[in-house]
Coordinates of C-alpha atoms and ligand atoms in Angstrom, one line a residue:
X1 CA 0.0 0.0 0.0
X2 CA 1.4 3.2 -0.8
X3 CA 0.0 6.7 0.0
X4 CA 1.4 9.5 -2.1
X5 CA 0.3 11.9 0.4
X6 CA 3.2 10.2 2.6
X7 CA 6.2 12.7 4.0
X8 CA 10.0 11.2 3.3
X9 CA 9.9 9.5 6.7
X10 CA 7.3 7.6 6.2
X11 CA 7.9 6.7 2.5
X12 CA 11.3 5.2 3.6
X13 CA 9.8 3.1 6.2
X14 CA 6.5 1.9 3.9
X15 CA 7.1 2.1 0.5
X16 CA 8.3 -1.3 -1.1
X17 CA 8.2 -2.9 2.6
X18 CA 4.9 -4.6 2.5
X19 CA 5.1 -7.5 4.3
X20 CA 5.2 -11.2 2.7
X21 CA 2.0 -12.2 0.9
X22 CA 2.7 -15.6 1.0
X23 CA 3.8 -16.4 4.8
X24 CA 2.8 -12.8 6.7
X25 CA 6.6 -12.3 7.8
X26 CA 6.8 -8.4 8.7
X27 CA 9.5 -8.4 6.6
X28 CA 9.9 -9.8 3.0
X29 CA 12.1 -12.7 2.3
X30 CA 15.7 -12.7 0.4
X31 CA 14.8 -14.5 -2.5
X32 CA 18.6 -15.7 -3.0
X33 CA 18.0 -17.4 -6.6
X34 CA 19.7 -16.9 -10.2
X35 CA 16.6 -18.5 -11.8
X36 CA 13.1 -18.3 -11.9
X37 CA 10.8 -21.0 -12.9
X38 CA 7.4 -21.2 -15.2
X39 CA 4.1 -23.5 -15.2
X40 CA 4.2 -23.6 -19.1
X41 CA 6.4 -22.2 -21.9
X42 CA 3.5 -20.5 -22.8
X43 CA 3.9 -18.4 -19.1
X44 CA 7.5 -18.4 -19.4
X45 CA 6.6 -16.4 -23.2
X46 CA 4.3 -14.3 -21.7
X47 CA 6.9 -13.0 -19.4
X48 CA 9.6 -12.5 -21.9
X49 CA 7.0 -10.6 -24.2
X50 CA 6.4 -8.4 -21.2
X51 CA 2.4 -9.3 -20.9
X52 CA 3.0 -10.9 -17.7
X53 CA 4.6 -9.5 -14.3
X54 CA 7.2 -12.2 -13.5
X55 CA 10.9 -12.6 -12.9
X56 CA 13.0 -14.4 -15.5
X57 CA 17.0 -14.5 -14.6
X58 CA 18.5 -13.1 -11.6
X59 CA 20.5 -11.0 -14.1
X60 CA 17.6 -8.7 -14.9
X61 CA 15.7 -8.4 -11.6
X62 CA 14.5 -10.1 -8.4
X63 CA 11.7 -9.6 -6.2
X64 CA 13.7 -8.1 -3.7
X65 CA 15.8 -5.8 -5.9
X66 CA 12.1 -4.3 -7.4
X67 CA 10.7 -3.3 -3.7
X68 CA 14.8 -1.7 -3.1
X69 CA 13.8 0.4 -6.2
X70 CA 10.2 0.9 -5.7
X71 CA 11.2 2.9 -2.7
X72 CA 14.4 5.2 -3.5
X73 CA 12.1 6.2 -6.8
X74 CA 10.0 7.3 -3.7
X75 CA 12.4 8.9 -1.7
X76 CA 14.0 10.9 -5.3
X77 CA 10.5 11.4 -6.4
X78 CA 11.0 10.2 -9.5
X79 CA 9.3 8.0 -12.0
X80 CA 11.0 4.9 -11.6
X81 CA 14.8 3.3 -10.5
X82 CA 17.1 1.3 -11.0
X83 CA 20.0 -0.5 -9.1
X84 CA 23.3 -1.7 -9.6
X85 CA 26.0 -3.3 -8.0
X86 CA 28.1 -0.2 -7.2
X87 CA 27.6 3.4 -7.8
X88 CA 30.0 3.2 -10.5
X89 CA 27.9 0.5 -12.2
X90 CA 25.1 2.9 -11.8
X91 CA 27.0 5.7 -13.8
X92 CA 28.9 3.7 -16.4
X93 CA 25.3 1.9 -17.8
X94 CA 23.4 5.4 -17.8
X95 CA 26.6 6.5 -19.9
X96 CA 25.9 3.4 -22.1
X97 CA 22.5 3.7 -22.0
X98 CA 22.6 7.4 -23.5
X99 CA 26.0 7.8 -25.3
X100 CA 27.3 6.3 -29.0
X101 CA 30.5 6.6 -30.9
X102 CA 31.0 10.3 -31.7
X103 CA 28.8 12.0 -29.0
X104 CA 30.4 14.3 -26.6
X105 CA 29.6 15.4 -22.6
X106 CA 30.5 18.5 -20.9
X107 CA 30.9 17.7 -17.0
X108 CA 32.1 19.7 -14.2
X109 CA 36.2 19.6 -13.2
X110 CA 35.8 18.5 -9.4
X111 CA 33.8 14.6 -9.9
X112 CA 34.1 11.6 -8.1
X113 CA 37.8 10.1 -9.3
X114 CA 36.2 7.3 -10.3
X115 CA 33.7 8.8 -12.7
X116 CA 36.2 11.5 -13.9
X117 CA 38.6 8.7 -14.7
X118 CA 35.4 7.0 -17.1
X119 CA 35.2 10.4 -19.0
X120 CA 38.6 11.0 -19.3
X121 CA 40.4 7.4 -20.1
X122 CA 37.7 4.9 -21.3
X123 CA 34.2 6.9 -23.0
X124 CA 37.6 8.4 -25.4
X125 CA 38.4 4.8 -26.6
X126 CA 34.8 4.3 -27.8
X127 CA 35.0 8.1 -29.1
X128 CA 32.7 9.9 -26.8
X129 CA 35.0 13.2 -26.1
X130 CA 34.4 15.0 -22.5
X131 CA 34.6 18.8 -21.9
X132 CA 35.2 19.1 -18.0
X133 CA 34.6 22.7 -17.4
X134 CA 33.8 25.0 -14.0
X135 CA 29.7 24.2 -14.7
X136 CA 28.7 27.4 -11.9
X137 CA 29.4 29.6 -14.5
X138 CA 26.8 29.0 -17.4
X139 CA 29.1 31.1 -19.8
X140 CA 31.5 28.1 -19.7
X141 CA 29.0 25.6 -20.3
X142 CA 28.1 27.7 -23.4
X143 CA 31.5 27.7 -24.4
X144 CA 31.6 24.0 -24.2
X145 CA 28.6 23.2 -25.9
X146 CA 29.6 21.3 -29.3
X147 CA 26.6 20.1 -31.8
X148 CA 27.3 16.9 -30.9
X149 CA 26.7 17.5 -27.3
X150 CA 24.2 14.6 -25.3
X151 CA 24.6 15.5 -21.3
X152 CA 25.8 17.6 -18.7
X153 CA 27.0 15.8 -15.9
X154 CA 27.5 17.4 -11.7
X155 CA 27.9 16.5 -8.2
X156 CA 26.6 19.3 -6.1
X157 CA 28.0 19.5 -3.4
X158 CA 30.7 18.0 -5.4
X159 CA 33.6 15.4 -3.9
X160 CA 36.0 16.7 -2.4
X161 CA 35.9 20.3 -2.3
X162 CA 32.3 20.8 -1.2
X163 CA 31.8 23.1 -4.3
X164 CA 27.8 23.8 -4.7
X165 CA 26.3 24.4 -8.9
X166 CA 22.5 25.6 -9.1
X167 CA 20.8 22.7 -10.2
X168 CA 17.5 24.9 -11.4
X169 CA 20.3 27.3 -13.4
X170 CA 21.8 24.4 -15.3
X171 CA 19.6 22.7 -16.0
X172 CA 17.2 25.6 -17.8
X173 CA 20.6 25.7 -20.2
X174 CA 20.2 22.2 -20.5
X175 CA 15.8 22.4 -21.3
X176 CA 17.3 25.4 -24.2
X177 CA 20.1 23.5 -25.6
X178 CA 18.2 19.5 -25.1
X179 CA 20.7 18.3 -23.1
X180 CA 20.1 15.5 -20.2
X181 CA 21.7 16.5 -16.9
X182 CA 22.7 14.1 -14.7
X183 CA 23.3 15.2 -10.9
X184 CA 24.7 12.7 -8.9
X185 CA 23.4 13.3 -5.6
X186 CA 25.1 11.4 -3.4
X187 CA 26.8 13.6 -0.8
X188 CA 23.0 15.4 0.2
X189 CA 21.1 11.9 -0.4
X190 CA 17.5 12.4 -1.2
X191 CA 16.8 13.1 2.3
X192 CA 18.4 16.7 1.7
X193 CA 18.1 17.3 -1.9
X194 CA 16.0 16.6 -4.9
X195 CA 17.3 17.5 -8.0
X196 CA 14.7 16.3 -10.4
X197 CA 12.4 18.9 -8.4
X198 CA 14.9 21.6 -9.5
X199 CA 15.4 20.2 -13.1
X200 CA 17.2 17.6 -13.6
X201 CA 16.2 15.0 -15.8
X202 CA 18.4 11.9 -14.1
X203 CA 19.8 11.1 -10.2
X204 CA 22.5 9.3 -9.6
X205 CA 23.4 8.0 -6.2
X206 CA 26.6 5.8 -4.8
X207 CA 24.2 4.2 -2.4
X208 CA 27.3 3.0 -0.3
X209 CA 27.6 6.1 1.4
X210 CA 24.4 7.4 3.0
X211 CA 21.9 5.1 1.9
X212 CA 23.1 2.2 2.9
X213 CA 25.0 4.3 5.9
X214 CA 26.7 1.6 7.2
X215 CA 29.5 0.7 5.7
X216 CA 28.5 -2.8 4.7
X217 CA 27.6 -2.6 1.3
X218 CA 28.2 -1.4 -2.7
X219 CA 25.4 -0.3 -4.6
X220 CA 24.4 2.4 -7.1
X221 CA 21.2 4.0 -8.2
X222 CA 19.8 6.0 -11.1
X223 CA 16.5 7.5 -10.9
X224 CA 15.1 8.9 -14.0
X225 CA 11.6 8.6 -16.3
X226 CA 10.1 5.4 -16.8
X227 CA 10.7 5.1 -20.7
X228 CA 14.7 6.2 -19.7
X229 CA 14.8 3.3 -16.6
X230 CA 13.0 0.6 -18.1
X231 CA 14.2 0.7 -22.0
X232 CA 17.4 1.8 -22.4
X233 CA 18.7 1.7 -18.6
X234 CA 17.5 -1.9 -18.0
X235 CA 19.3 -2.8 -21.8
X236 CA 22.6 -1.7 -20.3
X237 CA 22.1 -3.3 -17.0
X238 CA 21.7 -6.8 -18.3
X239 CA 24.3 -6.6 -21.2
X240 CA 27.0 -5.4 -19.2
X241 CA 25.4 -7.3 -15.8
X242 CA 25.8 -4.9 -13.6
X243 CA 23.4 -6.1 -10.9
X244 CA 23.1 -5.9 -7.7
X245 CA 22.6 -9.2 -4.9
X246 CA 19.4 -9.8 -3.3
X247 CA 21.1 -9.7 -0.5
X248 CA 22.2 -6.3 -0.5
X249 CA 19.1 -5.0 -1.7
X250 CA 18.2 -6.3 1.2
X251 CA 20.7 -4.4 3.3
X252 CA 20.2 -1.3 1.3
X253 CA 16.3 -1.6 2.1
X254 CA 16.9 -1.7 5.9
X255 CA 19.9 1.0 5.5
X256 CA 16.9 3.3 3.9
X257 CA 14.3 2.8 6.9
X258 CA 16.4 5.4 8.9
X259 CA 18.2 7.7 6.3
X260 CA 16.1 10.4 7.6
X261 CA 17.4 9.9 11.5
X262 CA 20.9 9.5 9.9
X263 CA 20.9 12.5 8.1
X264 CA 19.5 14.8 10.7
X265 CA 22.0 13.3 12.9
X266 CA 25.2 13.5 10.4
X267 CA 24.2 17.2 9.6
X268 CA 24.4 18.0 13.1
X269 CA 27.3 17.0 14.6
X270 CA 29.2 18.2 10.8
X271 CA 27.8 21.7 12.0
X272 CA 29.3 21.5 15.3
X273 CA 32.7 19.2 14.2
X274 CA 32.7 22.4 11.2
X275 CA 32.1 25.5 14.1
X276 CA 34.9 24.1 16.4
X277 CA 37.6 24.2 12.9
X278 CA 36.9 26.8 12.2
X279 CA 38.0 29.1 14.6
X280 CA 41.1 26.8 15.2
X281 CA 44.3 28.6 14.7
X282 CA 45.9 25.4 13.1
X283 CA 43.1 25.6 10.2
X284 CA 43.9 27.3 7.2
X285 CA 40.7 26.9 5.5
X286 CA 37.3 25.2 5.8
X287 CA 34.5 24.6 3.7
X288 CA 31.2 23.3 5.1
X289 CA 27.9 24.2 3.4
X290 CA 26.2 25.2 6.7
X291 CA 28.5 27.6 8.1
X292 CA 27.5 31.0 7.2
X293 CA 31.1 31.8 6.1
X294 CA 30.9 29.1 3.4
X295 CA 30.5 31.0 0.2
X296 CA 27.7 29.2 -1.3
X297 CA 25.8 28.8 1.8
X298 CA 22.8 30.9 0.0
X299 CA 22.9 28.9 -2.9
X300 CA 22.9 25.7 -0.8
X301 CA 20.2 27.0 1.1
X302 CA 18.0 27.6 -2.0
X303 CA 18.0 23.9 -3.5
X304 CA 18.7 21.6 -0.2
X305 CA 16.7 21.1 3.2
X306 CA 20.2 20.6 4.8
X307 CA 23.6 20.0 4.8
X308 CA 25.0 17.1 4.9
X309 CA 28.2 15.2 6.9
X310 CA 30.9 16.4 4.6
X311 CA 33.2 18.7 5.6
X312 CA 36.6 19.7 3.8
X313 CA 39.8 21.3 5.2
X314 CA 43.2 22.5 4.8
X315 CA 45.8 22.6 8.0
X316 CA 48.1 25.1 8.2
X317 CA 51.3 23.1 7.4
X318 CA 50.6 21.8 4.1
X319 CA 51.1 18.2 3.1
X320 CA 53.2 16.6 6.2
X321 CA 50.7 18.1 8.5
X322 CA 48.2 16.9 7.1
X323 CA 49.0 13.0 6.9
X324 CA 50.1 13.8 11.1
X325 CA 47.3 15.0 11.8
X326 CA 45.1 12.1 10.0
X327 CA 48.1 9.6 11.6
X328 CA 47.1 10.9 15.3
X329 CA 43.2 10.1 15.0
X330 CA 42.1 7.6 17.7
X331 CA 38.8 7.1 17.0
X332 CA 38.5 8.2 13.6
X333 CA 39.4 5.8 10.9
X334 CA 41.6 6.4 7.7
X335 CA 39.4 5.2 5.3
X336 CA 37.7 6.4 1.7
X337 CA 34.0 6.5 1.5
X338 CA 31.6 8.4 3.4
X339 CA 28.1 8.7 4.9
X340 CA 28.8 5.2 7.1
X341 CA 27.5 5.2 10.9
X342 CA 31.1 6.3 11.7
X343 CA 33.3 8.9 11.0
X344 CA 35.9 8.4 8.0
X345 CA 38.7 11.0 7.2
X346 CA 40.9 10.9 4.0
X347 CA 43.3 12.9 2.0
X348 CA 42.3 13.2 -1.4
X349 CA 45.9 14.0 -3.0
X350 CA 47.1 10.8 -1.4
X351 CA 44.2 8.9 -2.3
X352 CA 41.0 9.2 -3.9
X353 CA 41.8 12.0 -6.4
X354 CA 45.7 10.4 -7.0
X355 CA 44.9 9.8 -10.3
X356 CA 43.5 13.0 -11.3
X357 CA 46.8 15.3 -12.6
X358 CA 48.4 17.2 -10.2
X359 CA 48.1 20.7 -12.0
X360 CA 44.3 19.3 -12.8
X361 CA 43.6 18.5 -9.1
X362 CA 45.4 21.9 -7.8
X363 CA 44.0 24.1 -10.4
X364 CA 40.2 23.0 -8.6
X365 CA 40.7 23.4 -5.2
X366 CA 42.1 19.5 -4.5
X367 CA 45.0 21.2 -2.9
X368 CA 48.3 18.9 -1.6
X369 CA 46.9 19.4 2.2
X370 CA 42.9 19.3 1.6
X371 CA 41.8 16.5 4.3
X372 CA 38.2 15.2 3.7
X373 CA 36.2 14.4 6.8
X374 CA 32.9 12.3 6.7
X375 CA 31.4 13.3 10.2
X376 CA 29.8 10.1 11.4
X377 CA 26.6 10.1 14.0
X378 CA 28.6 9.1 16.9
X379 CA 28.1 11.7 20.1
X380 CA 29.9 14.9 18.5
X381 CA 31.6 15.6 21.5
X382 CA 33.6 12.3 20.9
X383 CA 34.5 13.1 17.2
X384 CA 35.3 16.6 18.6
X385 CA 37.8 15.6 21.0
X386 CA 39.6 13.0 18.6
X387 CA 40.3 15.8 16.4
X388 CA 41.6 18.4 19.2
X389 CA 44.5 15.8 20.5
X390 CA 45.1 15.0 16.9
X391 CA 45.2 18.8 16.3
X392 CA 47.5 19.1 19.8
X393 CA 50.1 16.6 18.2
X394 CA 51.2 18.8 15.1
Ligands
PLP1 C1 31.7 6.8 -4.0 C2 31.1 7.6 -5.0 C3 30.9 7.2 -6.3 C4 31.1 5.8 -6.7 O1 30.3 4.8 -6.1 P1 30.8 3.3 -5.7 O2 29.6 2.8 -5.0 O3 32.0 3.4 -4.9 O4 31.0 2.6 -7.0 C5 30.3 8.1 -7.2 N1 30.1 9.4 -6.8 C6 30.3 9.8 -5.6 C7 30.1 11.3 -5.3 C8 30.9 9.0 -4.6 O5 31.2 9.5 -3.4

């Protein structure tokens, strides 16, 4: 039963969680097959030709996988989802699912490493060229625009630098010039932002960070129009079989129930992990989207209901203070990824963003001594004292 009159809360905990039809258990079973079977062939053809609901292989869908999706479309308040086995999964099928030989996309210079590595070293080998260009300036995206041009691609807040783009903005230049944009939206999480309200025509989420929140899982989703998720999305998801376990829809599904606790909570103790930095006279410079001294902080406040648990910063020291600094955390693991339970810190020169050129990186704010910091929704006190006698030791 779902009520569209439902508030996010309750749509996480309802949507695609009705209980099991067949036995009454609260909460519906992991159907852990790779096959499903049929009465007849004349069923099994019925299914194939799409006349009949029904499963087929586990490389196309499962029962469990179809309630996972039923409810992030939900949360996004999109049309329909789909899911994948990791976020990059999620991003490299909606590439295949919209891009052919000779097309070209224009995306923003600060991106996930991952996904700027897929525009930069493989889309060129099956000639789809990539623009990257600073996309909160709409003159640049003009100046990118090329006839052959299918999508815009942004993060917002994007990873690592916290950098905000107007979502509405771009994507009215996209509506004029009928390009798709693609947000990927996984540092606010649905719970903060909604960027098809403002716009945009696809999500895209890394659901191992905040959705899932616990740091016990990989998955990706892409929320989008029906037509887009189940034609030319689902193609790419069963060609390249990208999918996703039953069991950790499962996970994911029970991760979802309390994103909206999570969230409140991780948004909360970032504000007060951010207000202690910043007045610290061994930070050089912090950006956190909720502090009034961030310079986007109107913009932010004009397209998300909050902040989120991402905070970046740069010790006065550069490099070697840095890497002391994260050495001397307690509590506090060294660790990529974000959005899990607890808090995670990493240095993007050193590690997530190694492979983006130095001069690149440098140029767009991934400085030698930027430290990323996922604030986790332990008691804030705790993460705050971990940093000061980490901060004490350089
Ligand atoms: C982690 C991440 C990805 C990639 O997702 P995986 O689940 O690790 O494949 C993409 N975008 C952002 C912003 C991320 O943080």
């Amino acid at each position: 039963m779902v009520n569209s009159n439902w508030n996010f809360e309750t749509k996480a905990v309802h949507v695609g969680s009705d209980p099991c039809p067949v036995s009454g258990a609260l909460v519906s079973p992991i159907y852990q097959t790779s096959t499903y079977t049929f009465k007849t062939t004349k069923e099994a053809g019925d299914v194939f030709a799409g006349e009949l609901d029904g499963f087929v292989y586990g490389r196309s869908s499962s029962p469990t996988q179809k309630e996972l999706e039923m409810k992030i479309a939900a949360l996004e308040g999109g049309e329909a989802c789909r899911v994948f086995a990791s976020g990059m999964a999620a991003i490299s099928a909606t590439c295949t699912a919209l891009l052919q030989s000779g097309d070209h996309v224009i995306c923003d210079t600060v991106l996930y490493g991952g996904t700027y590595g897929l525009f930069q070293d493989i889309l060129p080998k099956f000639d789809v060229s990539a623009s990257f260009t600073e996309v909160t300036d709409i003159e640049n995206l003009r100046n990118a625009l090329q006839p052959n041009t299918k999508f815009v691609y942004i993060e917002t807040p994007a990873n690592p630098t916290m950098k905000v783009i107007d979502i509405a903005e771009t994507a009215k230049f996209c509506k004029e010039h009928g390009l798709t944009l693609i947000v990927d939206n996984t540092f606010m999480s649905p719970y903060f932002q909604q960027p098809l309200e403002h716009g945009a025509d696809i999500v895209i989420h890394s659901a191992t960070k905040f959705m899932g929140g616990h740091g016990d899982l990989l998955a990706g989703a892409v929320i989008g129009s029906k037509k887009f998720i189940n034609e030319n999305l689902q193609v790419s998801l069963t060609k390249f079989g990208g999918i996703i376990s039953p069991f950790t829809c499962f996970l994911l599904k029970r991760g979802l129930q309390t994103l909206a606790l999570r969230m409140e909570k991780h948004n909360q103790n970032a504000l007060e992990v951010a207000r202690f930095l910043e007045n610290h006279p061994k930070i050089e410079s912090l950006a956190y989207p909720g502090l009034e001294s961030f310079t986007q902080h109107e913009l932010v406040k004009k397209q998300s209901s909050g902040y989120g648990g991402l905070i970046a910063f740069e010790l006065k020291g550069g490099i070697e203070t840095g890497q002391k600094f994260c050495d001397s955390l307690k509590m506090i693991h060294i660790a990529v990824s974000l959005g899990d339970v607890g808090s995670l810190i990493q240095h993007p020169a050193s590690m997530t963003h190694r492979g983006v050129p130095v001069e690149e990186r440098r140029k767009h704010g991934i400085t030698d001594g930027l430290i990323r910091l996922a604030v986790g929704i332990e008691n804030a006190k705790d993460i705050i004292a971990d940093i000061e006698q980490a901060l004490d030791q350089i």
